[in-house]
Coordinates of C-alpha atoms in Angstrom, one line a residue:
Chain A
M1 CA 0.0 0.0 0.0
T2 CA 1.6 3.2 -1.2
R3 CA 0.4 6.8 -1.0
V4 CA 1.7 8.8 -4.0
V5 CA 2.1 12.6 -3.7
L6 CA 2.7 14.8 -6.7
D7 CA 4.0 18.1 -5.3
Q8 CA 4.1 21.2 -7.6
L9 CA 5.1 18.9 -10.4
C10 CA 6.3 20.8 -13.5
K11 CA 7.5 19.7 -17.0
T12 CA 8.5 21.9 -19.9
Y13 CA 9.8 20.2 -22.9
S14 CA 12.9 21.9 -24.4
G15 CA 11.9 23.8 -27.5
A16 CA 8.3 24.0 -26.5
H17 CA 6.8 27.3 -25.5
G18 CA 4.5 26.8 -22.5
A19 CA 4.6 24.0 -19.9
A20 CA 3.3 20.5 -20.6
V21 CA 2.5 20.1 -16.9
S22 CA 2.6 23.1 -14.6
Q23 CA 2.5 23.0 -10.8
L24 CA 0.5 19.8 -10.5
D25 CA -0.6 18.9 -6.9
L26 CA -2.2 15.5 -6.6
T27 CA -2.4 12.8 -4.0
L28 CA -3.2 9.2 -4.8
D29 CA -4.5 7.7 -1.6
S30 CA -3.1 4.3 -0.7
G31 CA -5.0 1.5 -2.4
T32 CA -7.3 3.7 -4.5
M33 CA -7.7 4.0 -8.2
T34 CA -7.5 7.5 -9.5
A35 CA -8.2 8.6 -13.1
L36 CA -6.2 11.3 -14.7
L37 CA -8.7 12.6 -17.2
G38 CA -8.2 15.1 -20.0
P39 CA -8.2 15.6 -23.8
S40 CA -5.1 14.4 -25.7
G41 CA -2.1 16.7 -25.3
C42 CA -3.2 17.9 -21.8
G43 CA -0.1 16.6 -20.2
K44 CA -1.6 13.5 -18.5
T45 CA 0.8 10.9 -20.1
T46 CA 3.7 13.2 -19.4
T47 CA 2.7 13.2 -15.8
M48 CA 2.4 9.4 -15.8
K49 CA 5.9 9.0 -17.3
M50 CA 7.3 11.3 -14.7
I51 CA 5.9 9.0 -12.0
A52 CA 7.3 6.0 -13.8
G53 CA 10.7 7.6 -14.0
L54 CA 10.7 7.7 -17.8
L55 CA 10.8 11.4 -17.9
D56 CA 12.5 13.9 -15.5
P57 CA 10.4 16.7 -14.2
T58 CA 11.6 20.3 -14.6
G59 CA 10.3 21.1 -11.1
G60 CA 8.5 19.8 -8.1
D61 CA 8.7 16.5 -6.4
I62 CA 7.1 13.0 -6.4
R63 CA 6.9 11.1 -3.2
F64 CA 5.9 7.5 -2.5
D65 CA 4.9 7.3 1.2
D66 CA 6.6 10.6 2.0
R67 CA 9.9 9.5 0.4
S68 CA 11.1 11.4 -2.7
I69 CA 11.7 8.9 -5.6
L70 CA 13.0 11.4 -8.1
R71 CA 16.5 10.1 -7.8
D72 CA 15.5 6.4 -8.2
A73 CA 16.0 4.7 -11.5
P74 CA 12.7 3.6 -13.2
E75 CA 13.3 -0.1 -12.3
A76 CA 13.9 0.8 -8.6
R77 CA 10.7 2.9 -8.0
G78 CA 8.1 0.1 -7.6
A79 CA 5.9 1.8 -10.1
V80 CA 5.0 -0.1 -13.3
M81 CA 3.6 1.6 -16.3
V82 CA 1.5 -0.2 -18.8
F83 CA 1.7 1.6 -22.1
Q84 CA -1.2 2.4 -24.4
D85 CA 0.3 0.3 -27.2
H86 CA 0.7 -2.6 -24.8
L87 CA 4.3 -3.1 -26.2
L88 CA 4.5 -6.9 -25.8
F89 CA 8.0 -8.1 -26.7
P90 CA 7.4 -9.6 -30.1
Y91 CA 10.2 -12.2 -29.8
L92 CA 9.0 -13.6 -26.5
T93 CA 6.1 -15.9 -25.9
V94 CA 3.1 -14.7 -23.9
A95 CA 4.6 -16.6 -20.9
G96 CA 8.0 -15.0 -21.6
N97 CA 6.3 -11.6 -21.6
V98 CA 4.3 -12.1 -18.4
G99 CA 7.4 -13.5 -16.7
F100 CA 9.7 -10.8 -17.9
G101 CA 9.7 -8.7 -14.7
L102 CA 10.3 -11.8 -12.5
K103 CA 13.1 -12.9 -14.8
M104 CA 14.7 -9.5 -14.4
R105 CA 14.5 -10.0 -10.7
S106 CA 16.2 -13.4 -11.0
V107 CA 13.3 -15.4 -9.7
A108 CA 13.7 -19.1 -10.1
P109 CA 12.4 -20.5 -13.5
D110 CA 10.0 -22.9 -11.7
E111 CA 8.5 -20.2 -9.6
I112 CA 8.2 -17.9 -12.7
A113 CA 6.3 -20.6 -14.6
H114 CA 4.0 -21.2 -11.6
R115 CA 3.2 -17.5 -11.1
V116 CA 2.8 -16.9 -14.8
G117 CA 0.2 -19.7 -15.0
E118 CA -1.6 -18.2 -12.0
M119 CA -1.5 -14.7 -13.5
L120 CA -2.8 -15.8 -16.9
E121 CA -5.8 -17.4 -15.2
K122 CA -6.4 -14.2 -13.4
V123 CA -6.6 -12.2 -16.7
Q124 CA -8.7 -15.0 -18.2
L125 CA -6.1 -16.3 -20.6
P126 CA -5.3 -19.7 -19.2
G127 CA -3.2 -22.0 -21.4
L128 CA -2.2 -19.3 -23.8
G129 CA 1.4 -19.0 -22.4
Q130 CA 3.1 -20.6 -25.4
R131 CA 1.5 -18.4 -28.0
M132 CA 3.4 -15.5 -29.6
P133 CA 2.0 -12.1 -28.9
G134 CA 1.2 -11.5 -32.6
A135 CA -1.2 -14.5 -32.6
L136 CA -3.4 -12.8 -30.0
S137 CA -6.3 -10.4 -30.5
G138 CA -6.0 -6.8 -29.4
G139 CA -8.1 -7.4 -26.2
Q140 CA -6.0 -10.4 -25.3
Q141 CA -2.8 -8.4 -25.8
R142 CA -4.1 -5.8 -23.4
R143 CA -4.7 -8.4 -20.8
V144 CA -1.2 -9.9 -21.3
A145 CA 0.3 -6.4 -20.8
L146 CA -1.8 -6.0 -17.6
A147 CA -0.7 -9.5 -16.3
R148 CA 2.9 -8.6 -17.1
A149 CA 2.7 -5.5 -14.8
L150 CA 0.6 -7.1 -12.0
I151 CA 2.8 -10.2 -11.7
I152 CA 5.6 -8.2 -10.1
K153 CA 3.2 -6.9 -7.4
P154 CA 4.2 -3.2 -7.9
D155 CA 3.5 -0.6 -5.3
V156 CA 2.0 1.7 -7.9
L157 CA 0.3 0.6 -11.1
L158 CA 0.2 3.2 -14.0
L159 CA -2.2 2.4 -16.8
D160 CA -2.0 4.6 -19.9
E161 CA -5.3 4.6 -21.8
P162 CA -5.9 0.9 -20.9
L163 CA -9.3 0.9 -22.8
S164 CA -8.5 2.8 -26.0
N165 CA -9.0 1.1 -29.4
L166 CA -11.2 -1.7 -27.9
D167 CA -14.6 -2.7 -29.1
A168 CA -17.5 -1.7 -27.0
H169 CA -18.1 -5.1 -25.3
L170 CA -14.3 -5.8 -24.9
R171 CA -14.1 -2.4 -23.3
M172 CA -16.7 -3.3 -20.7
D173 CA -14.9 -6.6 -20.0
M174 CA -11.6 -4.9 -19.6
R175 CA -13.1 -2.2 -17.3
D176 CA -14.5 -4.9 -15.0
L177 CA -11.2 -6.8 -15.1
I178 CA -9.2 -3.8 -14.2
R179 CA -11.6 -2.9 -11.4
S180 CA -11.7 -6.4 -9.9
L181 CA -8.0 -6.9 -10.1
Q182 CA -7.4 -3.5 -8.5
A183 CA -9.8 -4.2 -5.7
E184 CA -8.3 -7.7 -5.2
T185 CA -4.7 -6.5 -5.1
G186 CA -5.2 -3.1 -3.5
I187 CA -2.4 -1.6 -5.6
T188 CA -2.5 2.2 -5.7
T189 CA -3.5 2.8 -9.3
L190 CA -3.4 5.8 -11.7
V191 CA -5.4 5.5 -15.0
V192 CA -4.8 8.0 -17.7
T193 CA -7.7 8.3 -20.1
H194 CA -9.4 10.8 -22.3
D195 CA -12.7 9.2 -22.0
Q196 CA -14.9 10.6 -19.1
E197 CA -17.0 7.5 -19.0
D198 CA -14.0 5.2 -18.5
A199 CA -12.8 7.6 -15.7
V200 CA -16.1 7.6 -14.0
V201 CA -16.7 3.9 -14.1
L202 CA -13.1 2.9 -13.2
A203 CA -11.9 5.4 -10.6
D204 CA -12.6 6.2 -7.0
R205 CA -11.4 9.7 -7.7
V206 CA -11.1 11.6 -10.9
A207 CA -8.6 14.3 -11.6
L208 CA -9.5 16.5 -14.6
M209 CA -6.5 18.0 -16.4
L210 CA -6.8 20.7 -19.1
D211 CA -3.8 22.4 -20.8
G212 CA -1.3 21.0 -18.2
Q213 CA -3.3 22.2 -15.2
L214 CA -5.5 20.3 -12.8
R215 CA -9.0 21.7 -13.0
Q216 CA -10.9 19.6 -10.5
V217 CA -10.2 16.6 -8.3
G218 CA -13.0 14.6 -6.6
P219 CA -15.3 11.6 -6.7
P220 CA -16.8 11.1 -10.1
R221 CA -20.3 12.4 -9.3
M222 CA -18.9 15.8 -8.3
F223 CA -18.0 16.5 -12.0
F224 CA -21.6 16.1 -13.0
R225 CA -23.3 17.8 -10.0
R226 CA -20.8 20.4 -8.9
P227 CA -18.4 21.3 -11.8
V228 CA -16.0 24.1 -10.9
D229 CA -16.2 25.9 -14.3
E230 CA -17.6 25.7 -17.7
A231 CA -14.7 23.8 -19.3
T232 CA -15.0 21.1 -16.7
A233 CA -18.8 20.9 -17.1
R234 CA -18.5 20.8 -20.9
F235 CA -15.9 18.0 -20.7
F236 CA -18.5 15.9 -18.9
G237 CA -21.3 16.7 -21.3
G238 CA -22.7 19.8 -19.7
R239 CA -24.6 22.0 -22.2
N240 CA -26.7 24.6 -20.3
F241 CA -25.0 27.7 -19.0
I242 CA -27.4 30.6 -18.3
P243 CA -26.1 33.9 -17.0
G244 CA -27.9 35.7 -14.2
T245 CA -27.5 36.8 -10.5
C246 CA -28.0 34.8 -7.4
R247 CA -29.5 36.4 -4.3
C248 CA -30.6 34.6 -1.1
G249 CA -30.7 31.2 -2.8
V250 CA -32.6 32.3 -5.8
F251 CA -31.1 32.8 -9.2
D252 CA -32.5 35.5 -11.4
C253 CA -32.1 34.8 -15.1
A254 CA -34.0 34.7 -18.4
L255 CA -35.8 31.6 -17.4
G256 CA -37.2 33.4 -14.4
P257 CA -36.3 33.0 -10.7
L258 CA -34.8 29.6 -10.0
Q259 CA -34.5 28.1 -6.5
L260 CA -31.0 26.9 -5.8
P261 CA -29.6 24.2 -3.6
Q262 CA -27.8 25.1 -0.4
G263 CA -24.2 26.0 -0.8
A264 CA -24.5 27.6 -4.2
R265 CA -22.5 30.8 -4.5
T266 CA -24.2 34.2 -4.5
G267 CA -23.6 37.2 -6.8
P268 CA -23.4 37.2 -10.6
G269 CA -22.6 34.0 -12.4
R270 CA -24.2 31.3 -14.6
V271 CA -26.5 28.6 -13.6
T272 CA -25.7 25.2 -15.1
F273 CA -27.7 21.9 -15.1
R274 CA -27.2 18.7 -17.0
P275 CA -29.3 18.0 -20.0
E276 CA -30.5 14.7 -18.4
A277 CA -31.5 16.4 -15.2
L278 CA -34.2 18.4 -16.9
R279 CA -37.8 17.0 -16.7
L280 CA -40.8 17.6 -18.8
A281 CA -43.5 18.7 -16.4
A282 CA -47.3 18.1 -16.5
S283 CA -48.5 21.2 -14.7
G284 CA -47.0 24.6 -14.2
N285 CA -47.5 24.9 -10.4
G286 CA -44.2 23.5 -9.1
R287 CA -41.0 25.4 -8.3
N288 CA -38.5 25.9 -11.1
T289 CA -41.0 25.1 -13.8
V290 CA -40.9 27.2 -16.9
R291 CA -42.7 27.3 -20.3
A292 CA -40.7 26.4 -23.4
T293 CA -41.0 25.8 -27.1
V294 CA -39.5 22.7 -28.8
T295 CA -37.1 23.7 -31.6
E296 CA -35.4 20.5 -32.3
I297 CA -36.0 16.8 -31.6
T298 CA -33.3 14.1 -32.1
Y299 CA -33.9 10.5 -31.3
L300 CA -30.7 9.0 -29.9
G301 CA -31.9 5.5 -29.2
T302 CA -31.7 5.3 -25.4
Q303 CA -32.6 9.0 -25.1
T304 CA -34.2 11.7 -27.0
R305 CA -32.4 15.1 -27.3
L306 CA -34.6 18.2 -27.1
R307 CA -33.6 21.7 -27.9
L308 CA -36.0 24.1 -26.3
M309 CA -36.4 27.9 -26.4
S310 CA -37.6 29.7 -23.3
N311 CA -37.7 33.5 -23.1
G312 CA -35.1 33.8 -25.8
T313 CA -32.7 31.3 -24.0
E314 CA -31.9 28.0 -25.5
V315 CA -31.9 24.9 -23.2
E316 CA -30.8 21.4 -24.1
A317 CA -32.5 18.3 -22.5
L318 CA -32.0 14.5 -22.7
V319 CA -35.2 12.8 -21.8
P320 CA -36.4 9.2 -22.0
P321 CA -37.8 8.6 -25.5
T322 CA -41.3 7.7 -24.2
D323 CA -41.6 11.1 -22.5
A324 CA -40.9 12.8 -25.8
D325 CA -43.4 10.7 -27.8
G326 CA -46.1 13.3 -28.0
L327 CA -43.8 16.2 -28.7
K328 CA -43.6 17.9 -32.1
H329 CA -41.4 20.6 -33.5
G330 CA -42.9 23.9 -32.3
A331 CA -44.9 22.3 -29.5
Q332 CA -45.3 24.1 -26.2
T333 CA -44.2 22.3 -23.1
L334 CA -43.4 22.8 -19.4
I335 CA -39.9 22.0 -18.2
H336 CA -38.9 21.4 -14.6
L337 CA -35.4 22.0 -13.3
P338 CA -35.0 20.0 -10.0
V339 CA -33.4 22.1 -7.3
P340 CA -30.5 19.6 -6.5
A341 CA -29.6 19.5 -10.2
L342 CA -28.7 23.3 -10.3
W343 CA -25.3 24.7 -9.7
V344 CA -23.8 28.2 -10.2
I345 CA -20.4 28.8 -11.7
D346 CA -18.5 32.0 -12.8
Chain B
M1 CA 3.1 -3.5 -62.3
I2 CA 1.2 -4.9 -59.3
G3 CA 0.2 -8.5 -59.2
G4 CA 1.5 -9.0 -62.8
D5 CA 1.1 -12.7 -62.8
G6 CA 0.4 -13.2 -66.5
I7 CA 2.2 -16.0 -68.3
W8 CA 4.6 -13.5 -70.0
A9 CA 5.4 -11.9 -66.7
R10 CA 6.3 -15.3 -65.2
W11 CA 8.4 -16.2 -68.2
F12 CA 10.2 -12.9 -68.0
R13 CA 11.0 -13.4 -64.3
T14 CA 12.3 -16.9 -64.8
L15 CA 14.5 -15.8 -67.8
T16 CA 15.9 -12.9 -65.9
C17 CA 16.6 -15.1 -63.0
L18 CA 18.5 -17.7 -65.1
F19 CA 20.4 -14.9 -66.9
L20 CA 21.5 -13.5 -63.6
L21 CA 22.6 -16.8 -62.3
V22 CA 24.7 -17.6 -65.4
W23 CA 26.1 -14.1 -65.5
L24 CA 27.2 -14.3 -62.0
S25 CA 28.6 -17.8 -61.9
L26 CA 30.0 -18.2 -65.4
P27 CA 33.3 -16.3 -64.6
M28 CA 34.0 -18.7 -61.8
V29 CA 33.9 -21.8 -64.1
P30 CA 37.2 -21.2 -65.9
L31 CA 38.8 -20.3 -62.5
A32 CA 37.7 -23.7 -61.0
I33 CA 38.9 -25.6 -64.2
W34 CA 42.2 -23.8 -64.2
S35 CA 42.9 -24.9 -60.6
F36 CA 42.8 -28.6 -61.7
A37 CA 44.4 -28.1 -65.1
H38 CA 47.9 -29.2 -66.1
G39 CA 48.1 -26.7 -68.9
W40 CA 45.1 -25.6 -70.8
F41 CA 45.6 -24.3 -74.4
F42 CA 43.5 -22.9 -77.1
P43 CA 41.5 -24.4 -78.9
D44 CA 40.9 -27.1 -76.3
I45 CA 37.5 -26.8 -74.7
L46 CA 38.8 -28.6 -71.6
P47 CA 42.4 -29.2 -70.4
Q48 CA 44.1 -32.3 -71.7
E49 CA 45.5 -33.3 -68.4
W50 CA 44.1 -32.8 -64.9
T51 CA 46.2 -32.5 -61.7
L52 CA 45.9 -31.5 -58.0
E53 CA 49.3 -29.9 -58.2
A54 CA 48.1 -26.3 -57.9
W55 CA 45.9 -27.1 -54.9
R56 CA 48.8 -29.1 -53.2
H57 CA 51.1 -26.1 -53.6
A58 CA 48.5 -23.6 -52.5
L59 CA 47.7 -25.6 -49.4
S60 CA 51.4 -26.2 -48.5
D61 CA 53.2 -24.3 -45.9
K62 CA 55.8 -22.9 -48.2
S63 CA 53.5 -21.0 -50.5
G64 CA 52.3 -18.8 -47.6
V65 CA 48.7 -19.0 -49.0
L66 CA 47.3 -20.5 -45.8
D67 CA 49.1 -17.8 -43.7
A68 CA 47.6 -15.2 -45.9
L69 CA 44.1 -16.8 -45.5
W70 CA 44.3 -16.8 -41.7
L71 CA 45.6 -13.3 -41.7
T72 CA 42.8 -12.1 -43.9
V73 CA 40.3 -13.9 -41.7
G74 CA 41.8 -12.2 -38.6
I75 CA 41.8 -8.7 -40.1
A76 CA 38.2 -9.1 -41.5
L77 CA 37.0 -10.3 -38.1
A78 CA 38.7 -7.5 -36.2
A79 CA 37.4 -4.9 -38.7
T80 CA 33.9 -6.4 -38.4
A81 CA 34.0 -6.3 -34.6
L82 CA 35.2 -2.7 -34.5
S83 CA 32.6 -1.7 -37.1
I84 CA 29.8 -3.2 -35.1
L85 CA 31.1 -1.6 -31.9
I86 CA 31.2 1.8 -33.5
G87 CA 28.4 1.4 -36.1
V88 CA 25.6 0.3 -33.8
P89 CA 25.7 3.4 -31.5
A90 CA 26.2 5.6 -34.5
G91 CA 23.3 4.0 -36.3
R92 CA 21.2 4.4 -33.2
A93 CA 21.9 8.1 -33.1
L94 CA 21.2 8.5 -36.8
G95 CA 18.1 6.3 -36.8
M96 CA 16.4 7.6 -33.7
H97 CA 17.4 11.1 -33.0
R98 CA 17.2 14.4 -34.9
F99 CA 20.0 16.7 -34.4
R100 CA 21.6 19.8 -36.0
G101 CA 23.7 18.9 -38.9
K102 CA 22.4 15.3 -39.2
A103 CA 22.4 15.6 -43.0
V104 CA 26.0 16.6 -43.0
V105 CA 26.9 13.7 -40.8
E106 CA 25.0 11.3 -43.1
I107 CA 26.9 12.5 -46.1
M108 CA 30.2 12.3 -44.3
I109 CA 29.4 8.7 -43.4
M110 CA 28.5 7.9 -47.0
A111 CA 31.6 9.7 -48.4
P112 CA 34.1 6.7 -48.2
I113 CA 31.7 4.7 -50.4
I114 CA 31.5 7.5 -52.9
V115 CA 35.1 8.9 -52.9
P116 CA 37.6 6.5 -54.5
G117 CA 39.5 4.6 -51.9
I118 CA 42.8 5.3 -53.5
A119 CA 42.3 9.0 -53.1
V120 CA 41.4 8.6 -49.4
V121 CA 44.2 6.2 -48.7
L122 CA 46.9 8.3 -50.3
G123 CA 46.0 11.2 -48.0
L124 CA 45.8 8.9 -45.0
H125 CA 49.1 7.3 -45.8
S126 CA 51.1 10.2 -44.4
V127 CA 49.0 10.4 -41.3
F128 CA 49.5 6.7 -40.7
I129 CA 53.2 7.0 -41.2
W130 CA 53.3 9.8 -38.7
M131 CA 51.4 7.6 -36.3
G132 CA 53.5 4.6 -36.9
L133 CA 50.7 2.5 -38.2
T134 CA 52.0 1.8 -41.7
N135 CA 53.2 -1.8 -42.4
T136 CA 51.2 -3.1 -39.4
V137 CA 48.3 -5.3 -39.1
S138 CA 46.5 -2.9 -36.7
G139 CA 47.0 -0.1 -39.3
V140 CA 45.4 -2.3 -42.0
I141 CA 42.5 -3.1 -39.6
L142 CA 42.0 0.6 -39.0
V143 CA 42.0 1.5 -42.6
H144 CA 39.5 -1.2 -43.4
L145 CA 37.1 0.6 -41.2
I146 CA 36.8 3.4 -43.8
P147 CA 34.8 1.2 -46.2
T148 CA 33.2 -1.2 -43.7
L149 CA 31.7 1.4 -41.3
P150 CA 29.4 3.1 -43.7
Y151 CA 27.6 -0.2 -44.4
V152 CA 27.2 -1.0 -40.8
I153 CA 26.0 2.4 -39.9
L154 CA 23.5 2.5 -42.7
V155 CA 22.0 -0.8 -41.9
M156 CA 21.8 0.0 -38.2
A157 CA 20.3 3.4 -38.9
G158 CA 17.6 1.7 -40.8
V159 CA 17.0 -0.9 -38.1
F160 CA 16.9 1.8 -35.4
A161 CA 14.5 3.9 -37.5
N162 CA 12.1 1.1 -37.1
H163 CA 12.9 0.5 -33.5
D164 CA 10.4 1.8 -30.9
P165 CA 12.3 3.1 -27.9
A166 CA 9.1 2.7 -25.9
F167 CA 10.0 -1.0 -25.6
E168 CA 13.1 0.0 -23.7
A169 CA 11.0 2.3 -21.4
Q170 CA 8.6 -0.5 -20.8
A171 CA 11.4 -2.9 -19.9
R172 CA 12.9 -0.4 -17.4
S173 CA 9.5 0.1 -15.9
L174 CA 9.0 -3.6 -15.5
G175 CA 12.2 -3.8 -13.5
A176 CA 15.0 -4.3 -15.9
S177 CA 18.3 -2.4 -15.4
A178 CA 19.8 -0.5 -18.2
F179 CA 22.1 -3.4 -19.0
Q180 CA 19.3 -6.0 -18.8
T181 CA 17.2 -3.8 -21.0
F182 CA 19.9 -3.8 -23.6
R183 CA 20.6 -7.5 -23.4
C184 CA 16.9 -8.7 -23.2
V185 CA 15.1 -6.1 -25.2
T186 CA 17.3 -4.0 -27.5
L187 CA 19.6 -6.7 -28.6
P188 CA 17.1 -9.3 -29.8
A189 CA 15.3 -6.5 -31.7
I190 CA 18.4 -5.3 -33.6
L191 CA 20.2 -8.7 -33.8
P192 CA 19.1 -9.3 -37.4
G193 CA 20.5 -5.9 -38.4
I194 CA 23.7 -6.6 -36.6
I195 CA 24.2 -9.9 -38.5
V196 CA 23.5 -8.2 -41.8
G197 CA 25.9 -5.4 -41.0
A198 CA 28.6 -7.8 -39.8
L199 CA 28.3 -9.8 -43.0
F200 CA 28.7 -6.7 -45.1
A201 CA 31.6 -5.5 -43.0
F202 CA 33.3 -8.9 -43.2
L203 CA 33.0 -9.2 -46.9
V204 CA 34.0 -5.6 -47.6
S205 CA 37.1 -6.0 -45.5
W206 CA 37.8 -9.4 -47.0
S207 CA 37.9 -7.9 -50.5
Q208 CA 40.1 -4.8 -49.8
Y209 CA 43.1 -4.6 -52.0
I210 CA 44.4 -1.1 -52.5
L211 CA 43.9 0.0 -48.9
T212 CA 45.8 -3.1 -47.6
L213 CA 48.5 -2.7 -50.2
I214 CA 49.2 1.0 -49.4
I215 CA 48.9 1.0 -45.6
G216 CA 50.3 -2.5 -45.2
G217 CA 53.2 -1.6 -47.5
G218 CA 53.2 -5.1 -48.9
R219 CA 54.3 -6.5 -45.5
V220 CA 50.7 -7.3 -44.5
A221 CA 50.1 -10.0 -47.2
T222 CA 46.4 -10.7 -47.2
L223 CA 44.8 -13.2 -49.6
P224 CA 43.9 -10.6 -52.3
L225 CA 47.4 -9.4 -52.4
V226 CA 48.8 -12.9 -52.7
L227 CA 46.2 -13.7 -55.3
F228 CA 47.1 -10.6 -57.4
N229 CA 50.8 -11.6 -57.2
F230 CA 50.1 -15.0 -58.7
A231 CA 47.6 -13.6 -61.3
T232 CA 50.2 -11.1 -62.6
S233 CA 52.9 -13.7 -62.7
G234 CA 50.9 -15.9 -65.1
R235 CA 50.4 -18.9 -62.8
N236 CA 46.8 -19.4 -63.9
D237 CA 46.5 -22.8 -62.1
L238 CA 47.6 -21.3 -58.7
T239 CA 45.5 -18.3 -59.3
G240 CA 42.5 -20.6 -59.9
A241 CA 43.1 -22.5 -56.6
I242 CA 43.7 -19.4 -54.5
G243 CA 40.7 -17.7 -56.2
M244 CA 38.6 -20.6 -55.2
L245 CA 39.8 -20.2 -51.6
Y246 CA 39.2 -16.5 -51.8
I247 CA 35.5 -16.9 -52.7
L248 CA 35.0 -19.5 -50.1
P249 CA 33.9 -17.2 -47.1
G250 CA 31.4 -15.4 -49.3
L251 CA 29.8 -18.6 -50.4
L252 CA 29.9 -20.1 -46.9
I253 CA 28.3 -17.0 -45.5
L254 CA 25.7 -17.0 -48.2
L255 CA 24.8 -20.6 -47.6
I256 CA 24.6 -20.3 -43.8
T257 CA 22.6 -17.1 -43.8
A258 CA 20.5 -17.3 -46.9
R259 CA 17.6 -18.6 -44.9
Q260 CA 18.0 -16.1 -42.1
L261 CA 18.5 -13.3 -44.5
S262 CA 15.2 -13.9 -46.3
G263 CA 13.6 -14.5 -42.9
C264 CA 14.6 -11.1 -41.5
A265 CA 13.5 -9.0 -44.4
G266 CA 12.9 -6.2 -41.9
A267 CA 16.6 -5.8 -41.3
V268 CA 17.6 -5.9 -44.9
G269 CA 14.6 -3.8 -45.9
G270 CA 15.8 -1.2 -43.4
L271 CA 18.6 -0.4 -45.8
G272 CA 16.1 0.9 -48.3
R273 CA 14.4 3.0 -45.7
V274 CA 17.4 5.1 -44.7

């Protein structure tokens, strides 16, 4: 069990103007899984490589259990990185790949064979030890790469985009496998991903990184309910940002006065709510219920997306398709904004 | 033409193949015949009398041919080893890194292949005299590096251009030391290239004449020098026998590696990618 602390971590590549990672503060609690989330080029893989010891930071410190590991060689850190391209050694068998780390540690061949067999079962690839990596499917190669990292029982596991380029159902299986193996081993794990759904499903805590800076860190639901700013909200699918002013728990905006949950900030700002939080209402008596005109209906399969116009302000909603059955373009409807779903940002 | 598998295309390919085979092997036939001939005069198609005399003389101690053979093998092996030692890191730098003046360095490395050896070696001669390297085996080994290194560097640059350094990072992360990473990850990946480069280096060193003659001052008598002596003195039978000895390593290497070479097309193909 290892607690990882990134302290004011910085990285500027030579020749680049602007830092790839700037003053990053992040703590990975012992035994938890944290997702470092962000669009490509935001500095998340750079951060991971610095933890793994494959890149030197230009500033700041990395500590494992309060001990700085910056001077340790990559192989001495106890942190194993699994690369996005899985990088199985092509001239070694699957068993040779999985046992690689043990062989480097001079473990006896008998024990390597035994532990490789066990590990291959854990990743649901029993009996494939003698295959060559090229003979495996993409999903199987991923699992071999995961087994190769887990077999050496690292203190810290670093997974770089472990779910990219997988089919939908393989992706689900792989998510479950990563979750269950992490829970079973209790290894402090950092997952780098650009996909907010993967981050939310996998991680205990999510750290959103945009342009080399950490925007928000917290449990996944915070990003949906309580985003810190518009960029964060948009990254998680937020669409509605309506300017106005908040006084005494009531937000005055084009939609009329809206009741806010406790803890919302006061003063000028924008109210935000998720498209799927919005409800179509039957009667106009409730709080936070406004009249709107349907301007666009798009059937998405599991949901129907509505664009609505209310008092010159556009609102986007995702509703169950059955709720939208009776609606037509130009229809009048009542929409309800539940109090807990509202939040105010700058 | 892609997928040109028409009957004419196939015939053309077979004919070209045969033509090349005959073209390449025909000159060796008279050489082989001469080595067993006891005189061979026009207009005889084959010699009247056959003998092993030339071979007996060539393989005897007093002719010095065997000494020359071992000396040539030694020099070629040493030049090959040094070329690999220098050429692998150089090829890695050229294949994997961008740096200022890379194009100039590439041209400089190619230069010994383009510039005639005799021009290079005449200039070098005075330097070697000054350094006391003329007339010595080590001087000859050093001067052989001039033509052998470019081949090794070019092959290795191609190999490293296709080599993903992330494999090495992955190995380090999995707990391999820098040395273990080289031995267990880098070396297996580049070994086909090293073998190809070493074969080139060996054969290029093996066939050096002018460099050996000038730097060795005639004291370092490698097989090509001995061969040329006999050829110019009109002993066609001995020339034939030594000539057969001289092409031996090339044939041997070809036989041993033909399968591996075609199997590791990546390494050979790397040459075209530089």
